[in-house]
Amino acid sequence: AGSWALVSFMRLLWTLLTLWLLAAEDLSAHRARTRRELAPGLHERGIRDAGGSYCERNDACCAGRDDACTVPYLDTICYCDLFCNRTVSDCCPDFWEYCLGIPPPVAVHKGCDRGGQNYPTGTTYRENCNLCTCSGNGKWDCEQHACLIDGEMIDAVNRGNYGWRAANYSHFWGMTLDEGIRYRLGTIKPPPVVMHMNELWGTELQRVKISKEPKSIRSPKPLTSKET
Ligand SMILES: *[C@@H]1O[C@H](CO)[C@@H](O)[C@H](O)[C@H]1NC(C)=O
Ligand SMILES: *[C@@H]1O[C@H](CO)[C@@H](O)[C@H](O)[C@H]1NC(C)=O
């Protein structure tokens, strides 16, 4: 009976060991998978192509799964192995075209260049009074407002011989011409109601006029008395 108990105990131990090994293996496999598959997607709102080639430049197309098959991409890395095609989340922007020869499954947004730098879609900057936005096609899309201060106009005036010089009133820089007319210049045309007003000849107004103006100029009262 004693040996039977020992065998039974050994069997239990073996079973436990096997279970533990299986669990450990499953856990490590699971961890390796989650690190990459659950990484935040690089291309959630379309591919941000930072204006370069990645897999192509590094000639880095890898078969199967190869977690070392990476290329620097923006502030992170992207993959050029076939496994990235499963999640789409971490492939380099040129993976599909260069490695597979097919168009990418999500839209590619080309960034916009400015001052030797490439900016992602949706970036904005101000050009005097106009806002420029990086559109998805690699071009800056700028508003077309006339600006209150026009640099070219200042230069043109100062190049000519007009007897006066134009200055850059910097505190007006960045305003549109419309804003300037509305808020700054004091050149507003009065509204139609005011434009259609007639001079009043009520007694109230006459009294005001008489008291304010010298008598000799005109006042309706002496005129009527002379006529009658
Ligand atoms: C990669 O993914 C695309 C889109 O999901 C699919 O059409 C293509 O067959 C896949 N290629 C490979 C080699 O798995
Ligand atoms: C005018 O002044 C603004 C603000 O100081 C400056 O950014 C801009 O370059 C100037 N433009 C010209 C034409 O001098």
Coordinates of N, CA, C and O and ligand atoms in Angstrom, one line a residue, residues 82 84-86 88 95-96 100 102-105, ligand 1:
L82 N 6.6 39.9 -42.7 CA 5.3 39.6 -43.2 C 4.3 39.6 -42.1 O 3.1 39.9 -42.4
C84 N 3.7 41.7 -39.9 CA 3.0 43.0 -39.7 C 1.8 43.1 -40.6 O 0.9 43.9 -40.3
N85 N 1.7 42.4 -41.6 CA 0.5 42.4 -42.5 C -0.7 41.9 -41.8 O -1.8 42.1 -42.2
R86 N -0.5 41.1 -40.7 CA -1.7 40.5 -40.0 C -2.4 41.6 -39.2 O -3.7 41.5 -39.2
V88 N -1.7 45.1 -39.4 CA -1.6 46.3 -40.2 C -1.1 47.4 -39.3 O -0.7 48.5 -39.7
F95 N 5.7 49.2 -46.8 CA 5.7 47.7 -46.7 C 4.9 47.1 -47.8 O 5.4 46.2 -48.6
W96 N 3.7 47.5 -48.0 CA 2.8 46.8 -49.0 C 3.3 47.0 -50.4 O 3.4 46.0 -51.2
L100 N 5.4 43.6 -50.8 CA 4.3 42.8 -51.4 C 3.9 43.1 -52.8 O 3.3 42.4 -53.5
I102 N 1.7 45.4 -53.5 CA 0.2 45.7 -53.6 C 0.0 47.0 -52.9 O 0.8 47.5 -52.1
P103 N -1.1 47.7 -53.3 CA -1.4 49.0 -52.6 C -1.7 48.8 -51.2 O -2.3 47.7 -50.8
P104 N -1.4 49.7 -50.3 CA -1.7 49.6 -48.9 C -3.1 49.5 -48.6 O -3.9 50.1 -49.3
P105 N -3.5 48.8 -47.6 CA -5.0 48.6 -47.3 C -5.6 49.8 -46.6 O -6.8 49.9 -46.6
Ligands
LIG1 C1 -1.5 41.2 -46.6 O1 -2.7 41.8 -46.3 C2 -3.5 42.2 -47.4 C3 -4.7 43.0 -46.9 O2 -5.2 42.5 -45.7 C4 -4.0 40.9 -48.1 O3 -4.8 41.2 -49.2 C5 -2.7 40.2 -48.6 O4 -3.1 38.9 -49.2 C6 -1.8 39.9 -47.4 N1 -0.5 39.4 -48.0 C7 0.1 38.4 -47.4 C8 1.3 37.9 -48.2 O5 -0.3 37.8 -46.4

